[in-house]
One Martini backbone bead per residue (centre of mass of N, CA, C, O) as a GRO file, in nm:
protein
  442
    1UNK     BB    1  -8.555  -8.305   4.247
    2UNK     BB    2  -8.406  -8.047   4.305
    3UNK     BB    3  -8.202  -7.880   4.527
    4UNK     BB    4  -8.248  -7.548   4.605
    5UNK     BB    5  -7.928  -7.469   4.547
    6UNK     BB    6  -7.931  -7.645   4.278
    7UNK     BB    7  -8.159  -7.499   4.160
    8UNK     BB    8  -8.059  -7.213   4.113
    9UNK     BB    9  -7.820  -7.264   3.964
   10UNK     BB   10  -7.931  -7.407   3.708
   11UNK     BB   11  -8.064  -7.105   3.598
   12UNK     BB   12  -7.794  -7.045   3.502
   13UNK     BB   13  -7.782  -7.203   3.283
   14UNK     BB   14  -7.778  -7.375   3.030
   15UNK     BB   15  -8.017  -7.546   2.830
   16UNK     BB   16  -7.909  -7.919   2.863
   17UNK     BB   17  -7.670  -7.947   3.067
   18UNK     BB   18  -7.868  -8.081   3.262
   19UNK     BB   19  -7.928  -8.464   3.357
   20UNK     BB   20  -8.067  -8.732   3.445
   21UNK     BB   21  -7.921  -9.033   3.558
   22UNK     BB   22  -7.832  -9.325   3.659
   23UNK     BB   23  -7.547  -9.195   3.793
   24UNK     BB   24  -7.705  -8.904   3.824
   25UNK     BB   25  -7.562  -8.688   3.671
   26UNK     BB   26  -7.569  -8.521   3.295
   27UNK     BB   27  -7.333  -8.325   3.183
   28UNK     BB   28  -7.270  -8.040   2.982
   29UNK     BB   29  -6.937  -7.870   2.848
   30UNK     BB   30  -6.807  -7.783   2.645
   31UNK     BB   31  -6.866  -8.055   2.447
   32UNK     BB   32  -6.832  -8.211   2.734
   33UNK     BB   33  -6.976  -8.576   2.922
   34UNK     BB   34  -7.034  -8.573   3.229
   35UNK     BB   35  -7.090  -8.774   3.569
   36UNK     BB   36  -7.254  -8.687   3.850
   37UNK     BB   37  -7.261  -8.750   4.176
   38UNK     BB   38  -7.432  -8.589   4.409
   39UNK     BB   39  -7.507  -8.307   4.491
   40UNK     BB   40  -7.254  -8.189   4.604
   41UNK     BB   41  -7.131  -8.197   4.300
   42UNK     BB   42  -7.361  -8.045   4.128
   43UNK     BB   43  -7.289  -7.771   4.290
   44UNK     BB   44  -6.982  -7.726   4.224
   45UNK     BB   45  -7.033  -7.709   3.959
   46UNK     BB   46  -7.189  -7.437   3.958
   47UNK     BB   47  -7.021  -7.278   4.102
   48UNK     BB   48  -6.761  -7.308   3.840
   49UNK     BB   49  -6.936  -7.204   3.652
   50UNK     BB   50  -7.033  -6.941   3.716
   51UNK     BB   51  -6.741  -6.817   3.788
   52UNK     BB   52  -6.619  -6.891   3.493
   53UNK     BB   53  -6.829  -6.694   3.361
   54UNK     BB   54  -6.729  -6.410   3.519
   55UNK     BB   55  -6.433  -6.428   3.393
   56UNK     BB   56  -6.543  -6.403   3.097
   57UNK     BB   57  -6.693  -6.119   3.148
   58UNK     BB   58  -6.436  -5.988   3.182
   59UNK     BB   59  -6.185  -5.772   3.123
   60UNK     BB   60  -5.959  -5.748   2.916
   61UNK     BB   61  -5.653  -5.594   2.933
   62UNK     BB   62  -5.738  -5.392   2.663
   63UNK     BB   63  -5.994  -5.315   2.855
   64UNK     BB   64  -5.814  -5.221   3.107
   65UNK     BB   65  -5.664  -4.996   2.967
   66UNK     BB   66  -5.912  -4.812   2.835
   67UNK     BB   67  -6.049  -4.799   3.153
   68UNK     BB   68  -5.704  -4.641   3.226
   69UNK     BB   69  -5.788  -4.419   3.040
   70UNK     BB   70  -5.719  -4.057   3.014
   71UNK     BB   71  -5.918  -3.934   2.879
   72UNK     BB   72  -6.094  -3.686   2.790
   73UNK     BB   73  -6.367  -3.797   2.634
   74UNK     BB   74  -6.436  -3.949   2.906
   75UNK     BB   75  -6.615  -3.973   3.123
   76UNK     BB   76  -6.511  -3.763   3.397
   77UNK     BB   77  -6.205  -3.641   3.261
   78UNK     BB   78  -6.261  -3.347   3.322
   79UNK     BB   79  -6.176  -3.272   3.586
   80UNK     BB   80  -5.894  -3.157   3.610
   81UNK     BB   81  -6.010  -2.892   3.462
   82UNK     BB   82  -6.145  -2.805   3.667
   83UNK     BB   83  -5.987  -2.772   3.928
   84UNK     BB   84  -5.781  -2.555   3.856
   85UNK     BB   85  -5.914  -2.351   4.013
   86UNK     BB   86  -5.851  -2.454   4.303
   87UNK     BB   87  -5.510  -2.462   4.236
   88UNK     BB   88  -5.526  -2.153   4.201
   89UNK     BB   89  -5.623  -2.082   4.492
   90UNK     BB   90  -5.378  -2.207   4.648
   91UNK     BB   91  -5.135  -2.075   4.508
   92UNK     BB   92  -5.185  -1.824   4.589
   93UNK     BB   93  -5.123  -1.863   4.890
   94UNK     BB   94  -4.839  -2.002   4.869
   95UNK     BB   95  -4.711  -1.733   4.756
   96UNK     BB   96  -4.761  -1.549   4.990
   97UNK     BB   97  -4.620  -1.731   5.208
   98UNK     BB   98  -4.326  -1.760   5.073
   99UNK     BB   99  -4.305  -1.474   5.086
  100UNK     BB  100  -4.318  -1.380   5.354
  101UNK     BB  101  -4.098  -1.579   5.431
  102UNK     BB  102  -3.935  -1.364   5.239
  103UNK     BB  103  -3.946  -1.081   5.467
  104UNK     BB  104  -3.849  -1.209   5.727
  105UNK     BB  105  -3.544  -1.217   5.629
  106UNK     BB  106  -3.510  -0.953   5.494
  107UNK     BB  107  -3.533  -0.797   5.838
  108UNK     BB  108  -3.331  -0.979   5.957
  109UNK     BB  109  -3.091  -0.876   5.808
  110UNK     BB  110  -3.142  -0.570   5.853
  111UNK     BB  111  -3.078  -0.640   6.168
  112UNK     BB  112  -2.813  -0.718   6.164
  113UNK     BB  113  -2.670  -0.497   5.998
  114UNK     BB  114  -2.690  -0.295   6.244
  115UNK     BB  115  -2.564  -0.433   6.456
  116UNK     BB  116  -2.320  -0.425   6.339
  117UNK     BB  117  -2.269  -0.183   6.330
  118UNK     BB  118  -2.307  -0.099   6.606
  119UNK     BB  119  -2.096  -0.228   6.741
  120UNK     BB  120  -1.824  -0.154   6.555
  121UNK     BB  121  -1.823   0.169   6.551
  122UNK     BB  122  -1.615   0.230   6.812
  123UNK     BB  123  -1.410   0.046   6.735
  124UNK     BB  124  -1.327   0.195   6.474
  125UNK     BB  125  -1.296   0.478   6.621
  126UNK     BB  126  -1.075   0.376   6.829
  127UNK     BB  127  -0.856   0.333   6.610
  128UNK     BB  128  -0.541   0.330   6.493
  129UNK     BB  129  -0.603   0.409   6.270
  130UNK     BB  130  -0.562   0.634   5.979
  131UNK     BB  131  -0.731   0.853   5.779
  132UNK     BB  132  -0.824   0.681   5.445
  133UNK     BB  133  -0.825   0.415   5.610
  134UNK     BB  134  -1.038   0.486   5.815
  135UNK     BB  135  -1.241   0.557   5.634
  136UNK     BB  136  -1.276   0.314   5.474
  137UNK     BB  137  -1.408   0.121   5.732
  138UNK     BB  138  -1.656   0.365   5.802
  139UNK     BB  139  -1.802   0.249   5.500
  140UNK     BB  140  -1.873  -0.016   5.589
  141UNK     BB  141  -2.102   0.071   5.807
  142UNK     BB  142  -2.265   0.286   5.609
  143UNK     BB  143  -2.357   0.058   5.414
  144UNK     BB  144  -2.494  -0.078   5.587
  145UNK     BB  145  -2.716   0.095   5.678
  146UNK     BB  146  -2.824   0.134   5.402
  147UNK     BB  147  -2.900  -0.131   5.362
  148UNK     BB  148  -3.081  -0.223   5.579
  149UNK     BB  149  -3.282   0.013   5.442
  150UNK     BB  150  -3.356  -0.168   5.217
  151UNK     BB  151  -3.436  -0.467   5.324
  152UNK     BB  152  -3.664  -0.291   5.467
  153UNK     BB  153  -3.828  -0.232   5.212
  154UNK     BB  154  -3.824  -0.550   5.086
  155UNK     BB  155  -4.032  -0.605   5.339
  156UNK     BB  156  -4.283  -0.421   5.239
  157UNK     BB  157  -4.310  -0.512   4.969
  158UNK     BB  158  -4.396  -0.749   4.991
  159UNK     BB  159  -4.636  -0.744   5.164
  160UNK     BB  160  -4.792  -0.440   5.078
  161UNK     BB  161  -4.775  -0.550   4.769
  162UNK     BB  162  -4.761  -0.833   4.684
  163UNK     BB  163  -4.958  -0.942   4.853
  164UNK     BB  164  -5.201  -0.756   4.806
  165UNK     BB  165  -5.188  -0.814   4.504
  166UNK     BB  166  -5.292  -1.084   4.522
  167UNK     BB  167  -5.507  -1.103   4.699
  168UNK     BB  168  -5.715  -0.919   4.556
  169UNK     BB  169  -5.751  -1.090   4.317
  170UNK     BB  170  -5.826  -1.350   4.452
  171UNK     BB  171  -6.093  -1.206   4.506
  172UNK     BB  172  -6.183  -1.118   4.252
  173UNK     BB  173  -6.153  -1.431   4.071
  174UNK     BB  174  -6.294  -1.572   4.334
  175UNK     BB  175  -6.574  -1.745   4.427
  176UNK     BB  176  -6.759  -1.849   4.702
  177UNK     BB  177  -6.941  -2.097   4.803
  178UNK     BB  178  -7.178  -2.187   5.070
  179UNK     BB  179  -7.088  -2.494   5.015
  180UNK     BB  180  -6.819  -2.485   4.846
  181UNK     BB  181  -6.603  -2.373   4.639
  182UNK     BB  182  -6.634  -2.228   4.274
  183UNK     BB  183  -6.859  -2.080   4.059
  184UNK     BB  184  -6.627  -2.166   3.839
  185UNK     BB  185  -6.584  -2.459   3.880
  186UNK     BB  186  -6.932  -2.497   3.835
  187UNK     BB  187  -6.946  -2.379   3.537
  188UNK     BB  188  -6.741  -2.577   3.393
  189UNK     BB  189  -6.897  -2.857   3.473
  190UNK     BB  190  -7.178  -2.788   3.379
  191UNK     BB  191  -7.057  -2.785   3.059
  192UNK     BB  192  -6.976  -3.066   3.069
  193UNK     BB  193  -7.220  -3.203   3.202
  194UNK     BB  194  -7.405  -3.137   2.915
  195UNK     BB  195  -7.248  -3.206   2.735
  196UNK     BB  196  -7.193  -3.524   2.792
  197UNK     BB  197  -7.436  -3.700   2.849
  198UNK     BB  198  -7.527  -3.821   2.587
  199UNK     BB  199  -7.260  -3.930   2.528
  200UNK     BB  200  -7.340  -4.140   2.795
  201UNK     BB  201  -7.539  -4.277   2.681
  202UNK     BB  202  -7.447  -4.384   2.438
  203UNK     BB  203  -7.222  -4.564   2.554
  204UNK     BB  204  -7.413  -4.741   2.742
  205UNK     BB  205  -7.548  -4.859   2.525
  206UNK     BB  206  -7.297  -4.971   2.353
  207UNK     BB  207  -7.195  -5.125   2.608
  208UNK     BB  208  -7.447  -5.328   2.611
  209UNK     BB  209  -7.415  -5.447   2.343
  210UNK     BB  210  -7.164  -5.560   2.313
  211UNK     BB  211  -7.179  -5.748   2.530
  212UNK     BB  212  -7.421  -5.911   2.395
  213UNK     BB  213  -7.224  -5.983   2.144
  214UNK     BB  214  -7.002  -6.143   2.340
  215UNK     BB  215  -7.188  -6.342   2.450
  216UNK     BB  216  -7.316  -6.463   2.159
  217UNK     BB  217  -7.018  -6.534   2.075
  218UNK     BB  218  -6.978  -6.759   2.320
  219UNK     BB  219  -7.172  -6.896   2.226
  220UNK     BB  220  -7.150  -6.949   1.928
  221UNK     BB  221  -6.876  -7.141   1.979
  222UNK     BB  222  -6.978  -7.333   2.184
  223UNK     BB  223  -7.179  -7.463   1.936
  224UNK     BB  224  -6.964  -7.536   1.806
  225UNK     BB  225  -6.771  -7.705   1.898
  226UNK     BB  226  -7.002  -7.913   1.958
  227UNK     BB  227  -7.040  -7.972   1.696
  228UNK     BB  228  -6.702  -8.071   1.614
  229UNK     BB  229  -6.752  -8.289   1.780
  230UNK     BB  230  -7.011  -8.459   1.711
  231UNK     BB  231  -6.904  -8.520   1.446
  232UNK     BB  232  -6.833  -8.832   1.388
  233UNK     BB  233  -6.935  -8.938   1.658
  234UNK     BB  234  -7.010  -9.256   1.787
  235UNK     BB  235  -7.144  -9.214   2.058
  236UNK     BB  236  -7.305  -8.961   1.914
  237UNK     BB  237  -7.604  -8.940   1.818
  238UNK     BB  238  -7.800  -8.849   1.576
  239UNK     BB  239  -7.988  -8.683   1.728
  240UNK     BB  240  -7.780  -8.503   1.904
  241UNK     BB  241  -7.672  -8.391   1.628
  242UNK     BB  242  -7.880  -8.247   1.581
  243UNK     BB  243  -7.955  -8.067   1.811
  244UNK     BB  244  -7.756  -7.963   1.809
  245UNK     BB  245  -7.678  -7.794   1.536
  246UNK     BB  246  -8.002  -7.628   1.548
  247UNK     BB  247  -7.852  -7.486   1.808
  248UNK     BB  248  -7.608  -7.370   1.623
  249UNK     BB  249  -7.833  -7.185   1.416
  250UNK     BB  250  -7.985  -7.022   1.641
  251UNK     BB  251  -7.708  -6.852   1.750
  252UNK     BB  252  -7.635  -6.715   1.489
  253UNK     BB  253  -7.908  -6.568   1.453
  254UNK     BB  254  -7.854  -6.420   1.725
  255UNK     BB  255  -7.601  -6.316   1.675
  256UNK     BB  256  -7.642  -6.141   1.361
  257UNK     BB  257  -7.844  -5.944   1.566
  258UNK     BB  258  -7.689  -5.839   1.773
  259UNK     BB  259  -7.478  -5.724   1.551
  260UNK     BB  260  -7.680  -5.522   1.416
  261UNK     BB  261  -7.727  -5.365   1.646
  262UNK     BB  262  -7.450  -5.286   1.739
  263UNK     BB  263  -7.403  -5.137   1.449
  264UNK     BB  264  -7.593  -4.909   1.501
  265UNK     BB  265  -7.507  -4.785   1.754
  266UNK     BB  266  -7.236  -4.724   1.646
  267UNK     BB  267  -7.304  -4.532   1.452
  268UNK     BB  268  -7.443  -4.329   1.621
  269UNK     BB  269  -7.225  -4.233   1.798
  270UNK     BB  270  -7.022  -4.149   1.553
  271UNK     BB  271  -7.244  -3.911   1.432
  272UNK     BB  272  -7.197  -3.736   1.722
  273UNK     BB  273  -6.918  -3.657   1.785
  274UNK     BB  274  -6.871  -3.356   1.650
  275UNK     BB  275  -7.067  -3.238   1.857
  276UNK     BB  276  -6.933  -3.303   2.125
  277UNK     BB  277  -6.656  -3.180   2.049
  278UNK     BB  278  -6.750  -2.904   2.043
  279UNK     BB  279  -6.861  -2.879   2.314
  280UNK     BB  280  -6.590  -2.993   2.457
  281UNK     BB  281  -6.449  -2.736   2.370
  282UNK     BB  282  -6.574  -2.486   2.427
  283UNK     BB  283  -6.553  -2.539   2.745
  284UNK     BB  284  -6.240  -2.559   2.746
  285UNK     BB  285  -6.198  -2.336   2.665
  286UNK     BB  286  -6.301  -2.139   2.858
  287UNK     BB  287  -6.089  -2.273   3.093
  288UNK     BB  288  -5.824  -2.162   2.913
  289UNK     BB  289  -5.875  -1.889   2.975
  290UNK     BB  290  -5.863  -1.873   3.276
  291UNK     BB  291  -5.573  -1.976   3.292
  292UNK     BB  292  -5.448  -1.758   3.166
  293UNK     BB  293  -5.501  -1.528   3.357
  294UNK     BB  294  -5.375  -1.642   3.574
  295UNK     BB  295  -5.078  -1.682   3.410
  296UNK     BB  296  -5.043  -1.409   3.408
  297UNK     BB  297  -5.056  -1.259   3.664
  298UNK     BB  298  -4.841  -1.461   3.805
  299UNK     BB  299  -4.645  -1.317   3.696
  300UNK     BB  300  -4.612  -1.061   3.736
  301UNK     BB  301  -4.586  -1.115   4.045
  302UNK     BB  302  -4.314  -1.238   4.019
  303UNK     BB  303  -4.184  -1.014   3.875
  304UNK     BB  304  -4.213  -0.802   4.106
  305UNK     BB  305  -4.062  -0.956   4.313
  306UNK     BB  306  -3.797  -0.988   4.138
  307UNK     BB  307  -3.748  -0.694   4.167
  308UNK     BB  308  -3.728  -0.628   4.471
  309UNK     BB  309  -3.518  -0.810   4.499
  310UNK     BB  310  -3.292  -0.723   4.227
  311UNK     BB  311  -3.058  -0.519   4.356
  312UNK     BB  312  -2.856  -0.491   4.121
  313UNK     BB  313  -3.082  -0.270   4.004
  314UNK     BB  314  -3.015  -0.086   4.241
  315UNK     BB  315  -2.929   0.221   4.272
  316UNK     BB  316  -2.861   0.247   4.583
  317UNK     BB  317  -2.662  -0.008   4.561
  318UNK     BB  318  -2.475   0.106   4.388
  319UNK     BB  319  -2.420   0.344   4.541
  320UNK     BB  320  -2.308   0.263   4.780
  321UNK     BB  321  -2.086   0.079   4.621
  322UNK     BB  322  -1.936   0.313   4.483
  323UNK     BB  323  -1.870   0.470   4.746
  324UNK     BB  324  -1.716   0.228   4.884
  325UNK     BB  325  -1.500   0.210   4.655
  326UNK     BB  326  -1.386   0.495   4.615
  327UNK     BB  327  -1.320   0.501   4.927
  328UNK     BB  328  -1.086   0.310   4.893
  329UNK     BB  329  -0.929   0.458   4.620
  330UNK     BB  330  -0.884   0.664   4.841
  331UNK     BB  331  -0.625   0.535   4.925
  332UNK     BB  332  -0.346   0.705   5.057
  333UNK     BB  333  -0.017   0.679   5.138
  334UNK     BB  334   0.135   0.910   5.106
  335UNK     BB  335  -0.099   1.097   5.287
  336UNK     BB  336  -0.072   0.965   5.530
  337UNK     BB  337   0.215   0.973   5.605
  338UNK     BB  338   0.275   1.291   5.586
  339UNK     BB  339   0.045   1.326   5.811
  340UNK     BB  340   0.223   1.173   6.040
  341UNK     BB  341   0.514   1.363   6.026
  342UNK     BB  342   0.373   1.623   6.094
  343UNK     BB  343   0.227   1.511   6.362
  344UNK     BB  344   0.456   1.281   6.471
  345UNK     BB  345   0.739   1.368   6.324
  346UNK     BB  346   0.948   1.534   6.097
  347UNK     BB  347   0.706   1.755   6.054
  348UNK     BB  348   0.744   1.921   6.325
  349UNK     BB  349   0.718   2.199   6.474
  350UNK     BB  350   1.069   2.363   6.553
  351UNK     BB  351   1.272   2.507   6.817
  352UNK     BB  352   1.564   2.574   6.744
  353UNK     BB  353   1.870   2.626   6.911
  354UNK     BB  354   1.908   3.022   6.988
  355UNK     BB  355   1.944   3.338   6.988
  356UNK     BB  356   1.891   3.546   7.258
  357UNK     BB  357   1.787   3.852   7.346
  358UNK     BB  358   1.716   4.090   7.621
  359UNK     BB  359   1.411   4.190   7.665
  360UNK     BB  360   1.246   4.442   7.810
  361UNK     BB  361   0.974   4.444   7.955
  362UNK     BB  362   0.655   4.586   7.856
  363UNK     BB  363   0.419   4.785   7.982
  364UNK     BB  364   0.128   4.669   7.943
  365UNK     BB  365  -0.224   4.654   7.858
  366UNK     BB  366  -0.378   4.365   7.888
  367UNK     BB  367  -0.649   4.209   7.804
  368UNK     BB  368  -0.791   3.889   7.895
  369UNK     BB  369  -0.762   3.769   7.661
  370UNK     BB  370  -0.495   3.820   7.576
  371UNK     BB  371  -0.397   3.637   7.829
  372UNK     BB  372  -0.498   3.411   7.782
  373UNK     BB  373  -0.391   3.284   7.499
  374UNK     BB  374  -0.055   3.359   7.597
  375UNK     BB  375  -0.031   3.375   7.890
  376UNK     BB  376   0.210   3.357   8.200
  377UNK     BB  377   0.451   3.270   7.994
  378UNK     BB  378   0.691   3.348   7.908
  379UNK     BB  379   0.859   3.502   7.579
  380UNK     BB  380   1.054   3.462   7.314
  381UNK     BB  381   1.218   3.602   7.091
  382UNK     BB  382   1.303   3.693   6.775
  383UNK     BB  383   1.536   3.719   6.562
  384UNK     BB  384   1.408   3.742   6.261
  385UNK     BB  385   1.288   3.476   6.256
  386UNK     BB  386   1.074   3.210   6.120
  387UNK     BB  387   1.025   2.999   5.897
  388UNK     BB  388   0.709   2.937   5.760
  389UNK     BB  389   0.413   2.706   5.674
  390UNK     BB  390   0.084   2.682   5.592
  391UNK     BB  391  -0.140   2.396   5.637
  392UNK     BB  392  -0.386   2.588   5.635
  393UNK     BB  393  -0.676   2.779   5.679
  394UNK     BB  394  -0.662   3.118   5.839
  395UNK     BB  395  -0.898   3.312   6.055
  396UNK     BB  396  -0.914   3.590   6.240
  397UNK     BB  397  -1.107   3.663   6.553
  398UNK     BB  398  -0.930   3.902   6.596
  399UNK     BB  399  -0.718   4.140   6.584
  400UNK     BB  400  -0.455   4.018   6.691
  401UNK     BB  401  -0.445   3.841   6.454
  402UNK     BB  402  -0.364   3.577   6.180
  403UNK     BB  403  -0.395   3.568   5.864
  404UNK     BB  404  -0.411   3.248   5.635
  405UNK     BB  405  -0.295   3.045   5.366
  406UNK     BB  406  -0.224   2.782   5.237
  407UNK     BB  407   0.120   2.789   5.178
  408UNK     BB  408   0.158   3.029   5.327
  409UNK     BB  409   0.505   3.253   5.423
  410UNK     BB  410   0.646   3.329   5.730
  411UNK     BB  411   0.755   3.471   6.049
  412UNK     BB  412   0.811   3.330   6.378
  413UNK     BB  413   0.866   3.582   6.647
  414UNK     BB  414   0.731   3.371   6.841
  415UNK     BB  415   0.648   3.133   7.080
  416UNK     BB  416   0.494   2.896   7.224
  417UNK     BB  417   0.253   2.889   7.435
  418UNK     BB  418   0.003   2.735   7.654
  419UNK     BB  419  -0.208   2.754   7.418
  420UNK     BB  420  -0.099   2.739   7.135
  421UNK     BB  421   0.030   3.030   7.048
  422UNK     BB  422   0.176   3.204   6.800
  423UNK     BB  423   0.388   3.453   6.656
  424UNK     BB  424   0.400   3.682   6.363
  425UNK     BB  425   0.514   3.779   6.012
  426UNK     BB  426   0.421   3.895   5.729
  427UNK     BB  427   0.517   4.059   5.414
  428UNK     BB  428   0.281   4.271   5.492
  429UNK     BB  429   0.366   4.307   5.824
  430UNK     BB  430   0.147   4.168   5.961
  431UNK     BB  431   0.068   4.116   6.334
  432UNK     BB  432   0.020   3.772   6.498
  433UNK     BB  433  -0.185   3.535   6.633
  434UNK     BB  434  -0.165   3.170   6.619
  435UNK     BB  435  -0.152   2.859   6.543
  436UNK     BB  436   0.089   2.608   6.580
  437UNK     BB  437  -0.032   2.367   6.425
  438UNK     BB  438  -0.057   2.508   6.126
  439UNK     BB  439   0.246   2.492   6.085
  440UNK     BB  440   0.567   2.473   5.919
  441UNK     BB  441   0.885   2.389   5.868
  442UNK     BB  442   1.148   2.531   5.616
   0.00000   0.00000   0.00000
């Protein structure tokens, strides 16, 4: 009796691999007589046949490649197009996250461009600037002001258009279930994994002869090893050349029922293919379908936003932008020197010194109006008067007024009081009080 432990292992053996000899065991394996003395020794043997068993049947590099194959056809590969439900309602939480943070963006630069509008408007305002140099720099500020309210705009329209319209699409195309998941994704599973399934157990039947056949293929290759080693070996007796032979004839046998066996498994599952191959596009077709209107939608989504920032081609920004160009190019140096000429240089209207006779003030009552006008420093007449012409037009607002159009050249025959008011006389003999600041010395 062998002990326990090399009793169990030994039945996992070929039989007649080992048997009781003088000397201990005498073992046999693939074709070679070796052996063993002591149990300790038969059991190692028995531990190294094992496991030298276990990796002869495992998959060699290139079933381990095809089982590292992410083909679409073989079980379970279906699952990515599976997800695609998930990963598209993950995407689109992404997206109206990353664009609600371009919103908040948005509304930080509208909220900037105000506040430098409004630091810099005092500062422009008392600019020593002057004309429309002055006007070009405070247009730079009131396009900042319409900017600013445009991009607080494109910050309503990300969150309340943008987003509530993802949002709600979301809503309505993914339907959550109770325990977790999407119908939707649950719907596309279910005719995969129905559709499958025959398909998965043909395989497995046909993994299984196949197993049976490379195990009896090496069955029989080491009964032939043993045969071509046996033949013609003189220490090999005849009985045992006979017994080895018989062996190999056995096994071939075997091998060639397994084989048939093999061959119809494999006929049939390839008989199944086309049905498959249908059930199995069919279902694909159907998830293809439902991520088409998904890539349809976003896109959409996408293009609408990128409407809304593409400020490029808004109407609002053209105006502001042309109105500011317009104003810069209006920009005239001519006109502004003019103007400060005539306001503080030699354009100034001056009372050049001349010959006045003296006339006797005449005692009239005049209104109370027309002493504040005229004031209480007496005035000069002038003999013949000053020729002027008016820089403005001027209505008269009182009957002692005198009214004229910019360019019109008139006479003034009295000096300016301190209201700032000179009297004229017009062509047509009409005269009164005008303001001193309207004409210029001709």
């Amino acid at each position: 009796m062998y002990p326990p432990a090399v009793e169990a292992g030994l039945t996992k053996l070929p039989r007649g691999n080992v048997r009781r000899g003088k000397r201990g065991y005498e073992v046999e394996h693939r074709g070679m007589e070796f052996s063993l003395s002591g149990h300790a020794a038969l059991s190692l043997f028995v531990k190294l046949y094992n496991i030298e068993n276990r990796m002869s049947t495992l998959p060699s590099e290139n079933s381990i490649e095809d089982a590292s194959n992410r083909s679409f056809w073989m079980p379970g590969n279906y699952q990515p197009s599976v997800k695609r439900t998930e990963d598209a309602f993950q995407a689109c939480n992404d997206i109206v996250a990353c664009f609600q943070e371009r919103a908040r963006v948005e509304r930080q630069y509208a909220q900037q461009l105000s506040e430098w509008s409004t630091k810099w408007k005092p500062v422009v305002d008392s600019s020593p600037l002057y004309g429309s140099l002055l006007k070009a720099w405070q247009c730079f500020l009131s396009s900042a002001d319409r900017l600013a309210s445009l991009h607080a705009s494109i910050c309503r329209s990300l969150v309340s258009e943008d987003g509530d319209r993802v949002r709600t699409w979301q809503k309505d195309s993914f339907h959550k279930k109770l325990f977790g998941g999407f119908k939707e994704s649950q719907d596309i599973e279910t005719g995969f994994t129905r559709a499958q399934k025959p398909w998965a157990k043909r395989l497995k039947k046909l993994d299984k002869v196949r197993r049976a056949y490379q195990k009896v293929s090496r069955k029989e290759h080491a009964a032939r090893e043993r045969d071509l080693h046996a033949q013609g070996n003189p220490d090999v007796a005849i009985d045992k050349q006979k017994k080895i032979q018989e062996d190999r004839e056995l096994v071939q046998q075997e091998a060639e029922k397994v084989r048939a066996r093999y061959e119809k498994v494999l006929e049939e599952v390839n008989r199944y293919v086309p049905r498959y191959m249908e059930e199995m596009e069919s279902i694909f077709d159907q998830s293809q379908d439902e991520e088409r209107k998904r890539i349809v939608f976003l896109k959409q989504a996408l293009l609408s936003i990128h409407k809304h920032l593409d400020i490029t081609n808004n109407e609002s920004v053209r105006a502001v932008y042309n109105e500011l160009h317009n104003t810069l190019m209006s920009i005239d140096e001519h006109e502004d020197l003019r103007c400060w000429k005539n306001t503080y240089g030699p354009g100034m209207p001056t009372d050049w010194p001349h010959f006045q006779e003296w006339i006797p003030e005449k005692k009239t009552k005049k209104g109370k109006k027309e002493v504040e006008k005229k004031g209480t420093i007496e005035k000069s007449v002038m003999i013949g008067g000053v020729k002027v012409r008016a820089l403005y037009d001027y209505v008269g607002q009182e009957t002692d007024e005198l009214s004229f159009k910019a360019g019109e050249e008139f006479l003034k025959i009295e000096d300016e009081d301190d209201q700032g008011w000179c009297r004229g006389i017009n062509d047509g003999g009409c005269e009164g009080l005008y303001p001193a600041n309207y004409v210029e010395m001709v």
